mmCIF file of C-alpha atoms in Angstrom:
data_model
loop_
_atom_site.group_PDB
_atom_site.id
_atom_site.type_symbol
_atom_site.label_atom_id
_atom_site.label_comp_id
_atom_site.label_asym_id
_atom_site.label_seq_id
_atom_site.Cartn_x
_atom_site.Cartn_y
_atom_site.Cartn_z
ATOM 1 C CA MET A 1 195.581 -54.432 -131.715
ATOM 2 C CA VAL A 2 196.093 -51.799 -134.414
ATOM 3 C CA SER A 3 197.106 -48.373 -133.117
ATOM 4 C CA GLN A 4 195.593 -45.050 -134.177
ATOM 5 C CA GLY A 5 198.839 -44.166 -135.961
ATOM 6 C CA GLU A 6 198.828 -47.447 -137.894
ATOM 7 C CA ARG A 7 195.198 -46.900 -138.958
ATOM 8 C CA ARG A 8 196.032 -43.367 -140.048
ATOM 9 C CA ALA A 9 199.068 -44.539 -142.036
ATOM 10 C CA ALA A 10 196.999 -47.299 -143.678
ATOM 11 C CA THR A 11 194.279 -44.824 -144.672
ATOM 12 C CA VAL A 12 196.779 -42.315 -146.080
ATOM 13 C CA HIS A 13 198.498 -45.119 -148.014
ATOM 14 C CA ALA A 14 195.148 -46.318 -149.434
ATOM 15 C CA ILE A 15 194.251 -42.771 -150.495
ATOM 16 C CA GLU A 16 197.616 -42.168 -152.157
ATOM 17 C CA THR A 17 197.624 -45.560 -153.896
ATOM 18 C CA SER A 18 194.075 -45.102 -155.182
ATOM 19 C CA ALA A 19 194.769 -41.540 -156.279
ATOM 20 C CA ARG A 20 197.882 -42.621 -158.152
ATOM 21 C CA ARG A 21 195.974 -45.260 -160.111
ATOM 22 C CA LEU A 22 193.273 -42.767 -160.986
ATOM 23 C CA PHE A 23 195.715 -40.000 -161.913
ATOM 24 C CA GLU A 24 197.636 -42.465 -164.107
ATOM 25 C CA THR A 25 194.560 -43.684 -165.973
ATOM 26 C CA ARG A 26 192.185 -40.699 -165.968
ATOM 27 C CA GLY A 27 194.469 -37.756 -165.384
ATOM 28 C CA PHE A 28 194.173 -35.083 -162.722
ATOM 29 C CA THR A 29 191.217 -33.152 -164.143
ATOM 30 C CA ALA A 30 188.961 -36.188 -164.620
ATOM 31 C CA THR A 31 189.651 -37.518 -161.112
ATOM 32 C CA THR A 32 187.535 -36.286 -158.211
ATOM 33 C CA ILE A 33 187.954 -36.528 -154.452
ATOM 34 C CA ASP A 34 184.824 -38.722 -154.470
ATOM 35 C CA ASP A 35 186.552 -41.073 -156.952
ATOM 36 C CA ILE A 36 189.658 -41.246 -154.777
ATOM 37 C CA GLY A 37 187.665 -41.949 -151.623
ATOM 38 C CA ALA A 38 185.548 -44.615 -153.304
ATOM 39 C CA LYS A 39 188.570 -46.393 -154.746
ATOM 40 C CA ALA A 40 190.370 -46.190 -151.381
ATOM 41 C CA GLY A 41 187.304 -47.499 -149.569
ATOM 42 C CA VAL A 42 186.924 -44.396 -147.398
ATOM 43 C CA ALA A 43 184.429 -41.548 -147.214
ATOM 44 C CA LYS A 44 185.093 -38.215 -148.887
ATOM 45 C CA GLY A 45 185.366 -36.679 -145.427
ATOM 46 C CA ALA A 46 188.167 -39.095 -144.546
ATOM 47 C CA VAL A 47 190.093 -37.957 -147.618
ATOM 48 C CA TYR A 48 189.705 -34.326 -146.537
ATOM 49 C CA HIS A 49 190.691 -35.267 -143.000
ATOM 50 C CA HIS A 50 194.138 -36.291 -144.276
ATOM 51 C CA PHE A 51 194.547 -33.967 -147.285
ATOM 52 C CA SER A 52 193.389 -30.397 -147.738
ATOM 53 C CA SER A 53 192.895 -30.691 -151.516
ATOM 54 C CA LYS A 54 193.202 -32.849 -154.580
ATOM 55 C CA GLU A 55 196.294 -30.816 -155.477
ATOM 56 C CA GLU A 56 197.943 -31.841 -152.207
ATOM 57 C CA ILE A 57 197.246 -35.503 -152.959
ATOM 58 C CA PHE A 58 198.594 -35.072 -156.482
ATOM 59 C CA THR A 59 201.769 -33.426 -155.179
ATOM 60 C CA ARG A 60 202.389 -36.363 -152.822
ATOM 61 C CA VAL A 61 201.788 -38.829 -155.664
ATOM 62 C CA LEU A 62 204.110 -36.960 -158.038
ATOM 63 C CA GLU A 63 206.858 -36.800 -155.406
ATOM 64 C CA LYS A 64 206.482 -40.535 -154.763
ATOM 65 C CA VAL A 65 206.849 -41.261 -158.495
ATOM 66 C CA GLN A 66 209.944 -39.043 -158.653
ATOM 67 C CA GLU A 67 211.394 -40.757 -155.593
ATOM 68 C CA GLU A 68 210.817 -44.199 -157.143
ATOM 69 C CA LEU A 69 212.534 -43.162 -160.381
ATOM 70 C CA ALA A 70 215.491 -41.671 -158.503
ATOM 71 C CA THR A 71 215.802 -44.747 -156.292
ATOM 72 C CA ALA A 72 215.781 -46.956 -159.386
ATOM 73 C CA GLN A 73 218.766 -44.993 -160.693
ATOM 74 C CA LEU A 74 220.722 -45.770 -157.540
ATOM 75 C CA ALA A 75 219.608 -49.378 -157.213
ATOM 76 C CA THR A 76 220.329 -50.522 -160.762
ATOM 77 C CA PRO A 77 223.990 -49.957 -161.591
ATOM 78 C CA GLU A 78 225.196 -51.377 -164.857
ATOM 79 C CA LYS A 79 227.303 -54.428 -164.026
ATOM 80 C CA THR A 80 229.243 -54.313 -167.284
ATOM 81 C CA ALA A 81 229.777 -50.552 -167.466
ATOM 82 C CA ARG A 82 233.063 -49.278 -166.121
ATOM 83 C CA ASP A 83 233.156 -45.875 -167.751
ATOM 84 C CA PRO A 84 231.159 -43.296 -165.756
ATOM 85 C CA LEU A 85 229.745 -41.918 -169.012
ATOM 86 C CA ASP A 86 228.343 -45.363 -169.792
ATOM 87 C CA LEU A 87 226.714 -45.371 -166.347
ATOM 88 C CA ILE A 88 225.122 -41.982 -167.048
ATOM 89 C CA ALA A 89 223.866 -43.137 -170.462
ATOM 90 C CA ALA A 90 222.440 -46.329 -168.944
ATOM 91 C CA GLY A 91 220.701 -44.316 -166.226
ATOM 92 C CA VAL A 92 219.255 -41.924 -168.780
ATOM 93 C CA LEU A 93 218.008 -44.878 -170.827
ATOM 94 C CA ARG A 94 216.246 -46.335 -167.749
ATOM 95 C CA TYR A 95 214.695 -42.945 -166.999
ATOM 96 C CA LEU A 96 213.494 -42.420 -170.581
ATOM 97 C CA LEU A 97 211.949 -45.878 -170.708
ATOM 98 C CA ALA A 98 210.174 -45.297 -167.380
ATOM 99 C CA ILE A 99 208.900 -41.837 -168.289
ATOM 100 C CA SER A 100 207.466 -43.240 -171.533
ATOM 101 C CA GLU A 101 205.108 -45.506 -169.587
ATOM 102 C CA PRO A 102 201.598 -44.031 -169.975
ATOM 103 C CA GLY A 103 200.811 -43.622 -166.272
ATOM 104 C CA ILE A 104 204.136 -42.050 -165.353
ATOM 105 C CA LYS A 105 204.000 -39.826 -168.425
ATOM 106 C CA GLN A 106 200.512 -38.654 -167.408
ATOM 107 C CA ILE A 107 201.587 -37.720 -163.890
ATOM 108 C CA LEU A 108 205.054 -36.276 -164.524
ATOM 109 C CA LEU A 109 204.912 -34.757 -167.985
ATOM 110 C CA ILE A 110 201.274 -33.970 -168.720
ATOM 111 C CA ASP A 111 199.636 -33.082 -165.410
ATOM 112 C CA GLY A 112 202.656 -32.220 -163.257
ATOM 113 C CA PRO A 113 203.610 -28.862 -164.809
ATOM 114 C CA VAL A 114 199.962 -27.813 -165.149
ATOM 115 C CA VAL A 115 198.775 -28.782 -161.671
ATOM 116 C CA LEU A 116 201.842 -27.681 -159.718
ATOM 117 C CA GLY A 117 203.019 -24.848 -161.916
ATOM 118 C CA TRP A 118 206.339 -24.971 -163.736
ATOM 119 C CA GLU A 119 208.472 -23.640 -160.859
ATOM 120 C CA LYS A 120 207.243 -26.109 -158.228
ATOM 121 C CA TRP A 121 207.305 -28.987 -160.714
ATOM 122 C CA ARG A 122 210.899 -28.144 -161.646
ATOM 123 C CA ALA A 123 211.920 -27.739 -157.986
ATOM 124 C CA ILE A 124 210.671 -31.261 -157.248
ATOM 125 C CA ASP A 125 212.538 -32.633 -160.258
ATOM 126 C CA MET A 126 215.713 -30.839 -159.174
ATOM 127 C CA HIS A 127 215.331 -32.188 -155.641
ATOM 128 C CA TYR A 128 215.260 -35.788 -156.828
ATOM 129 C CA PHE A 129 217.518 -35.632 -159.876
ATOM 130 C CA GLY A 130 219.674 -32.543 -159.432
ATOM 131 C CA ALA A 131 221.980 -34.072 -156.810
ATOM 132 C CA LEU A 132 222.173 -37.376 -158.708
ATOM 133 C CA THR A 133 223.096 -35.564 -161.902
ATOM 134 C CA LYS A 134 225.794 -33.463 -160.229
ATOM 135 C CA ALA A 135 227.319 -36.496 -158.506
ATOM 136 C CA ALA A 136 227.331 -38.512 -161.740
ATOM 137 C CA LEU A 137 228.967 -35.652 -163.625
ATOM 138 C CA ALA A 138 231.587 -35.087 -160.940
ATOM 139 C CA ASN A 139 232.434 -38.783 -161.183
ATOM 140 C CA ALA A 140 232.466 -38.767 -164.987
ATOM 141 C CA LEU A 141 234.535 -35.635 -165.349
ATOM 142 C CA ALA A 142 237.449 -37.050 -163.412
ATOM 143 C CA GLN A 143 239.589 -33.919 -163.627
ATOM 144 C CA GLU A 144 237.391 -32.354 -160.953
ATOM 145 C CA PRO A 145 236.328 -29.150 -162.671
ATOM 146 C CA ALA A 146 235.205 -26.235 -160.524
ATOM 147 C CA ALA A 147 231.826 -26.627 -158.817
ATOM 148 C CA LYS A 148 230.495 -23.911 -161.110
ATOM 149 C CA ASP A 149 231.327 -26.052 -164.148
ATOM 150 C CA ILE A 150 229.529 -29.072 -162.691
ATOM 151 C CA GLU A 151 226.487 -26.904 -161.897
ATOM 152 C CA THR A 152 226.395 -25.522 -165.440
ATOM 153 C CA VAL A 153 226.810 -28.889 -167.119
ATOM 154 C CA ALA A 154 224.215 -30.432 -164.781
ATOM 155 C CA HIS A 155 221.635 -27.845 -165.836
ATOM 156 C CA LEU A 156 222.422 -28.444 -169.504
ATOM 157 C CA LEU A 157 222.263 -32.204 -169.029
ATOM 158 C CA MET A 158 218.968 -32.069 -167.154
ATOM 159 C CA GLY A 159 217.517 -29.854 -169.880
ATOM 160 C CA ALA A 160 218.644 -32.325 -172.531
ATOM 161 C CA ILE A 161 217.166 -35.226 -170.580
ATOM 162 C CA MET A 162 213.833 -33.435 -170.155
ATOM 163 C CA GLU A 163 213.679 -32.736 -173.880
ATOM 164 C CA ALA A 164 214.540 -36.389 -174.542
ATOM 165 C CA ALA A 165 211.738 -37.431 -172.168
ATOM 166 C CA LEU A 166 209.258 -35.296 -174.098
ATOM 167 C CA VAL A 167 210.441 -36.784 -177.400
ATOM 168 C CA CYS A 168 210.210 -40.351 -176.086
ATOM 169 C CA SER A 169 206.806 -39.802 -174.536
ATOM 170 C CA THR A 170 205.323 -38.891 -177.916
ATOM 171 C CA ALA A 171 207.396 -41.174 -180.153
ATOM 172 C CA ALA A 172 205.842 -43.977 -182.183
ATOM 173 C CA ASN A 173 208.557 -46.268 -180.798
ATOM 174 C CA PRO A 174 209.581 -44.919 -177.367
ATOM 175 C CA ARG A 175 212.102 -47.715 -176.726
ATOM 176 C CA LYS A 176 213.965 -47.016 -179.955
ATOM 177 C CA SER A 177 213.939 -43.261 -179.307
ATOM 178 C CA ALA A 178 215.181 -43.805 -175.736
ATOM 179 C CA ARG A 179 218.102 -45.935 -176.966
ATOM 180 C CA GLU A 180 219.068 -43.438 -179.657
ATOM 181 C CA LEU A 181 218.782 -40.397 -177.398
ATOM 182 C CA SER A 182 220.721 -41.903 -174.499
ATOM 183 C CA ALA A 183 223.491 -43.055 -176.871
ATOM 184 C CA THR A 184 223.711 -39.579 -178.414
ATOM 185 C CA LEU A 185 223.808 -37.988 -174.984
ATOM 186 C CA ARG A 186 226.729 -40.262 -174.145
ATOM 187 C CA VAL A 187 228.594 -38.969 -177.219
ATOM 188 C CA MET A 188 227.849 -35.356 -176.260
ATOM 189 C CA LEU A 189 229.231 -35.885 -172.753
ATOM 190 C CA GLN A 190 232.363 -37.488 -174.169
ATOM 191 C CA GLY A 191 232.928 -34.381 -176.241
ATOM 192 C CA PHE A 192 232.699 -32.229 -173.132
ATOM 193 C CA LYS A 193 235.074 -34.505 -171.248
ATOM 194 C CA THR A 194 237.776 -34.313 -173.904
ATOM 195 C CA LYS A 195 237.556 -30.491 -173.889
ATOM 196 C CA SER A 196 237.586 -30.006 -170.117
#
């Protein structure tokens, strides 16, 4: 027998999964609560029972996408890379390739800042990638610079990666752009390492 909690979890999962597909293909503005409910196989009232607004659903979907991308960074270490800077460049390449996918680009780069506002959107990005970036930099910059230095470089690196994501997402050949940008970022980090 299925419990009330299991039914609730299944309904929430169906709503989030359906919403994600719609947000990826139609975008936030063109997706309605009615669309989400219909695709999830539940009534509009059931959607509102679990979520107060379409924005709340979108926020959950965006956070799930961010979590998946961050988890992929941890789960896919480069087997051949020994240099921490190579690991960072490989991770950036994976991120740029993922963010160039139309559905992920729609949610994270096009709708995310507009729907959530820049500050909330950035806070979510920092939550998922800020700690990863700082840890990777601390590992790469083996001379253990002061925490302030890691913080500063992490902000610069994350800004560079976001700009690279925007370039890749609009490039005629996103894969080529991602390879070039991640390789150049690797060179930039090497320059910082030799000066630290």
